[in-house]
Amino acid sequence: MSAPTTDPQRDGELVAATRALLARPWRTTETDPDLVASIRRHADALDAWFTQELNYRLVVTADTARLVKTGHVPADRPLRTVSASPRPFTSAEYTALALVLAATTSGPDRTSLRDLVNAVHSAAAEAGVVLDTDAASRRALVTALRWLIAQGMLRELDRGVALYEHDADADALLEVRQDRMALLPTGAVVGAETPDELVERARERGSAATAARRRLVEDPVVLASDLDPARFAELRRRAGDEGRRIEARTGLVLEARAEGFAALDVDGGCSDVAFPTGGTLPHAALLLVSELVYQFRPADDPDAIPWASVREVLDELVAEHGRYWSKAALADRDRFAADVLALLVSMRLVAVADDGAVRVLPPAARYTPEVTVVEGEDVEEQPTLL
């Protein structure tokens, strides 16, 4: 009797679908028809893996796939506006989005923009939220509506929502996908009274081993300080097995060092933020972290770097390389500096203290212009990043 063989096409499709859902957990037939078809074919296998390995839940309908992620709440992955230069949602835009979802619950499949705006204001009053009708409030509401339209939850049938930003009397006809709206919130919302309680509920899911595995899949780096000592020691002991399990389905290669772990997206496509890559901000961030490692991270000086010193280094880089970078990005130097630091923070290369001081984290050593090799006879010693 011959040994059973696996279907390489099926295995490849499972890996591709898993990676796609991890990178962007909301998929529709309008934007990803082939991917959604593949997810539907392998829905049972995908749901089983996400449930068993990460304690996530996969919901698949005729034209939508939604991976419900719970148990880990990254602080640096906000919703982003639908625009030529996407930016993170503001608090007012998040509020507007929540009110739109509340206003459309069990509502008609088609509605006018005016009726929707009235329903939003009613939902705000019921929730005790003060919602004005000034230009800023209208702009926030339009931003939320445009995001919902881009996700396929609303569709403009006649005229568009953008006119409302400049005209409070503007109207449009909208189609509301109630089935998709219902998939957006997670179960952790139910019963939460405060934002802190909501976040805490979202984190309290699954075993400690599952929680550690979620961190490995979702974060570019997991440092020893991110886990309690016992859990980190256990994860180091099981690093080989965990690495094989993760790589087999996601393609992420787990790299273990004394300071922590990195899940490397070698082929790209499984990460929502690519680094290093082209563009003004990534180029500036790469040069900045290289200089910070080179100038401020000697072995005998691990202290945090004052913000003034970091800003001075960045200004020197702008003076040297600014002619190659986007003038629009450099127009507001304070915003530019904040965006560069935010990118480095999101990649776990630096950490920023409350006073603005910047601490270089061990993974930043990958971008130092010099490599130090420590020779020794103790083969059991874990190699370090620095």
XYZ file of C-alpha atoms in Angstrom:
386
model
C 0.000 0.000 0.000
C 1.408 3.358 -0.992
C 1.751 6.116 1.582
C -0.838 8.932 1.367
C 0.386 12.020 -0.398
C -0.594 15.610 0.110
C -2.007 17.795 -2.613
C 0.622 20.503 -3.278
C -1.980 22.756 -4.891
C -4.239 22.486 -1.840
C -1.335 23.089 0.523
C -0.268 26.137 -1.472
C -3.779 27.539 -1.486
C -4.084 27.057 2.286
C -0.809 28.893 2.906
C -1.761 31.735 0.532
C -5.218 32.118 2.108
C -3.832 32.024 5.646
C -1.223 34.669 4.879
C -3.754 36.892 3.130
C -6.221 36.743 6.032
C -3.515 37.434 8.605
C -2.380 40.501 6.662
C -5.894 41.803 5.964
C -8.678 39.924 7.756
C -11.555 41.423 5.748
C -11.957 40.156 2.172
C -14.819 40.517 -0.317
C -15.546 39.240 -3.806
C -15.550 42.822 -5.109
C -11.879 43.329 -4.269
C -10.502 39.747 -4.029
C -12.740 37.387 -6.027
C -10.172 34.606 -6.527
C -9.006 34.745 -2.921
C -12.537 34.585 -1.509
C -13.284 31.624 -3.785
C -10.181 29.861 -2.442
C -11.134 30.659 1.159
C -14.614 29.249 0.548
C -13.127 26.023 -0.876
C -10.946 25.503 2.176
C -13.146 27.172 4.811
C -13.267 24.170 7.151
C -9.499 23.586 7.128
C -8.752 27.281 7.526
C -11.208 27.739 10.372
C -9.848 24.670 12.158
C -6.264 25.939 11.964
C -7.112 29.479 13.072
C -9.213 28.146 15.959
C -6.754 25.528 17.190
C -3.533 27.464 16.718
C -4.527 31.093 17.404
C -8.030 30.930 18.890
C -9.301 33.115 16.041
C -12.631 32.625 14.303
C -13.185 32.579 10.547
C -16.576 33.602 9.189
C -17.215 32.896 5.507
C -20.343 33.875 3.580
C -21.173 33.747 -0.101
C -19.167 36.862 -0.891
C -17.253 37.798 2.288
C -14.496 36.337 4.462
C -13.913 37.785 7.913
C -11.160 36.598 10.251
C -12.121 37.656 13.766
C -8.898 38.272 15.671
C -9.002 38.387 19.453
C -6.534 37.861 22.248
C -3.903 40.364 21.149
C -4.488 44.056 20.569
C -1.551 45.740 18.809
C -1.405 49.415 19.674
C -0.035 50.574 16.337
C -2.513 49.233 13.761
C -5.265 51.827 13.445
C -7.892 52.039 10.750
C -6.679 54.249 7.940
C -8.583 56.710 5.830
C -9.472 56.022 2.213
C -7.436 58.706 0.454
C -4.401 59.285 -1.717
C -2.311 59.561 1.457
C -3.972 57.297 4.040
C -3.617 58.345 7.659
C -4.813 56.833 10.942
C -8.372 57.501 12.040
C -8.862 60.250 14.582
C -10.955 59.705 17.707
C -13.789 61.675 16.100
C -13.715 59.396 13.050
C -13.774 56.264 15.212
C -16.760 57.715 17.057
C -18.517 58.460 13.776
C -17.886 54.913 12.558
C -19.298 53.388 15.739
C -22.377 55.615 15.486
C -22.972 54.636 11.852
C -22.824 50.956 12.822
C -25.288 51.601 15.645
C -27.570 53.598 13.360
C -27.752 50.926 10.666
C -28.525 48.000 12.981
C -31.717 46.307 11.763
C -32.328 49.230 9.426
C -33.507 49.186 5.804
C -31.329 47.817 3.022
C -31.579 51.169 1.261
C -31.535 54.564 2.884
C -30.965 58.170 2.032
C -27.921 59.948 3.368
C -30.176 62.407 5.192
C -32.046 59.600 6.971
C -28.747 57.968 7.873
C -27.393 61.220 9.304
C -30.561 61.628 11.381
C -30.210 58.058 12.634
C -26.561 58.713 13.539
C -27.546 61.753 15.591
C -30.257 59.715 17.326
C -27.719 57.003 18.147
C -25.355 59.664 19.480
C -28.038 61.131 21.728
C -28.941 57.673 23.031
C -25.281 56.986 23.830
C -24.777 60.376 25.461
C -22.327 61.475 22.762
C -22.320 65.123 21.715
C -22.314 65.215 17.910
C -22.288 68.578 16.184
C -23.217 69.422 12.605
C -20.240 71.677 11.933
C -17.784 71.102 9.096
C -15.360 69.074 11.259
C -18.094 66.707 12.428
C -19.420 66.281 8.890
C -15.879 65.578 7.664
C -15.438 62.872 10.307
C -18.732 61.261 9.325
C -17.827 61.306 5.621
C -14.475 59.692 6.425
C -16.257 56.874 8.263
C -18.778 56.429 5.427
C -16.044 56.335 2.783
C -14.236 53.641 4.776
C -17.424 51.570 4.956
C -17.947 52.012 1.231
C -14.376 50.852 0.528
C -15.001 47.720 2.641
C -18.179 46.927 0.706
C -20.565 47.565 3.607
C -22.192 50.558 1.935
C -22.694 51.274 -1.746
C -23.510 54.608 -3.341
C -26.496 54.118 -5.675
C -27.224 57.743 -6.533
C -24.817 60.631 -5.892
C -22.123 60.315 -3.262
C -21.446 60.936 0.415
C -18.509 63.280 -0.247
C -20.868 66.202 -0.931
C -22.052 66.137 2.690
C -18.634 67.273 3.859
C -19.205 70.707 2.316
C -23.019 70.820 2.261
C -25.086 69.837 5.292
C -28.181 69.527 3.043
C -26.559 67.174 0.535
C -28.282 63.847 -0.027
C -27.501 60.492 -1.629
C -29.035 57.040 -1.957
C -27.120 54.256 -0.231
C -27.363 50.481 -0.162
C -26.606 48.991 3.254
C -25.153 45.491 3.555
C -26.565 44.525 6.937
C -24.979 41.072 6.783
C -21.520 42.584 6.417
C -22.148 45.263 9.019
C -22.920 42.518 11.524
C -19.509 40.921 10.926
C -17.484 44.009 11.793
C -17.748 44.168 15.628
C -16.314 41.324 17.711
C -17.915 39.506 20.600
C -15.666 41.314 23.074
C -17.782 44.457 22.570
C -20.786 42.954 24.346
C -21.060 44.182 27.911
C -17.893 46.279 27.954
C -18.483 49.548 29.788
C -15.148 51.318 29.229
C -12.397 51.302 26.574
C -9.984 49.671 29.037
C -12.487 46.915 29.773
C -13.017 46.362 26.055
C -9.289 45.955 25.429
C -8.871 43.692 28.458
C -11.706 41.439 27.303
C -10.165 41.185 23.865
C -6.877 40.034 25.404
C -8.304 37.369 27.696
C -8.622 34.597 25.143
C -7.066 31.142 24.985
C -4.208 29.412 26.760
C -0.827 30.952 27.506
C 0.739 28.882 24.715
C -1.845 30.128 22.229
C -1.320 33.709 23.398
C 2.429 33.410 22.813
C 1.841 31.946 19.345
C -0.457 34.847 18.472
C 2.301 37.269 19.396
C 4.763 35.440 17.151
C 2.367 35.602 14.201
C 1.058 39.132 14.681
C 4.127 41.078 15.855
C 7.389 41.520 13.939
C 9.348 40.917 17.154
C 8.522 39.387 20.540
C 11.026 40.421 23.188
C 11.662 38.727 26.509
C 10.088 41.699 28.277
C 6.815 41.120 26.383
C 6.177 37.836 28.225
C 6.491 36.719 31.804
C 9.818 34.928 32.471
C 8.294 31.453 32.770
C 6.373 31.803 29.500
C 9.409 33.172 27.690
C 11.585 30.299 28.945
C 8.961 27.790 27.820
C 8.708 29.433 24.421
C 12.482 29.284 23.988
C 12.411 25.595 24.850
C 9.716 24.928 22.240
C 11.047 27.361 19.635
C 11.886 24.628 17.131
C 8.438 23.050 17.254
C 6.666 26.408 17.229
C 8.757 27.550 14.285
C 7.844 24.465 12.240
C 4.138 24.805 13.023
C 4.039 28.465 12.101
C 6.174 28.194 8.973
C 4.200 25.242 7.590
C 1.003 27.280 7.356
C 2.105 30.920 7.195
C 5.538 30.836 5.567
C 6.911 32.942 8.428
C 10.388 31.858 9.520
C 10.901 32.012 13.276
C 14.292 33.274 14.404
C 15.250 32.859 18.072
C 17.773 34.981 19.926
C 18.569 35.541 23.585
C 16.562 38.789 23.618
C 13.495 37.392 21.897
C 12.010 36.094 18.662
C 11.376 37.467 15.200
C 8.955 35.996 12.657
C 10.520 36.837 9.305
C 8.251 37.312 6.295
C 10.909 36.263 3.797
C 8.733 36.402 0.672
C 6.604 39.389 1.687
C 2.841 39.543 1.506
C 2.042 38.442 5.049
C 2.907 41.787 6.640
C 0.735 44.875 6.692
C 3.860 47.081 6.862
C 6.949 46.356 4.769
C 10.378 47.410 6.023
C 12.864 48.167 4.599
C 11.215 49.331 1.406
C 11.143 52.284 -0.957
C 9.645 55.681 -0.224
C 10.574 58.719 1.800
C 9.458 57.550 5.252
C 10.942 54.029 5.043
C 14.203 55.402 3.640
C 14.467 58.012 6.376
C 13.569 55.444 9.047
C 16.213 53.025 7.801
C 18.917 55.683 7.819
C 17.835 56.968 11.222
C 17.859 53.595 12.956
C 21.245 52.809 11.423
C 22.666 56.045 12.790
C 21.087 55.534 16.207
C 22.638 52.092 16.468
C 25.990 53.347 15.221
C 26.161 56.468 17.384
C 24.245 55.643 20.554
C 24.202 51.894 21.105
C 27.695 50.882 22.266
C 27.731 47.963 24.678
C 28.590 50.177 27.649
C 25.878 52.792 27.021
C 22.403 51.237 26.736
C 20.606 54.328 28.023
C 17.696 55.948 26.233
C 18.507 58.692 23.743
C 17.030 62.141 24.432
C 14.544 63.249 21.804
C 16.630 66.333 21.053
C 19.561 64.120 20.045
C 17.331 61.920 17.876
C 15.863 64.971 16.181
C 19.349 66.358 15.561
C 20.390 63.135 13.822
C 17.224 63.174 11.702
C 17.764 66.818 10.736
C 21.291 65.939 9.605
C 19.899 63.128 7.474
C 17.358 65.495 5.935
C 20.137 67.950 5.116
C 22.124 65.183 3.430
C 19.383 63.206 1.696
C 16.379 65.522 1.665
C 16.790 66.412 -1.996
C 15.816 62.818 -2.837
C 12.749 62.759 -0.588
C 9.182 63.946 -0.992
C 8.800 67.683 -0.510
C 5.273 67.156 0.778
C 6.534 64.791 3.477
C 9.202 67.279 4.546
C 6.868 70.274 4.570
C 5.976 69.681 8.227
C 9.204 68.611 9.934
C 7.535 67.806 13.246
C 4.997 65.549 11.565
C 7.753 63.981 9.463
C 9.816 63.183 12.561
C 6.777 61.719 14.320
C 5.916 59.539 11.311
C 9.478 58.239 11.003
C 9.549 57.307 14.703
C 6.104 55.721 14.449
C 7.332 53.422 11.671
C 10.349 52.339 13.723
C 8.141 51.758 16.764
C 5.706 49.646 14.721
C 8.603 47.461 13.570
C 9.783 47.049 17.206
C 13.146 48.626 16.385
C 12.839 51.427 18.942
C 10.638 52.297 21.903
C 9.610 55.815 22.898
C 9.228 56.797 26.556
C 6.660 59.246 27.907
C 9.274 62.023 27.931
C 10.094 61.398 24.261
C 13.393 59.612 24.879
C 14.093 56.855 22.371
C 15.443 53.464 23.362
C 17.003 51.333 20.654
C 15.743 47.746 20.832
C 17.901 44.695 20.058
C 16.414 43.950 16.579
C 17.727 47.329 15.389
C 21.187 45.760 15.332
C 20.235 44.223 11.987
C 20.649 47.661 10.479
C 23.970 48.621 12.000
C 26.825 49.107 9.516
C 29.077 46.848 11.583
C 28.648 43.240 12.635
C 30.273 41.861 15.766
C 30.910 38.121 16.021
C 31.448 36.791 19.530
C 33.696 33.743 19.593
C 33.409 31.213 22.360
C 33.432 27.520 23.136
C 30.044 27.415 24.827
C 27.845 26.152 21.986
C 24.820 26.083 24.277
C 24.859 29.863 24.701
C 21.998 31.568 22.869
C 23.273 34.014 20.201
C 22.271 37.619 20.672
C 21.045 40.300 18.337
C 23.555 42.886 19.546
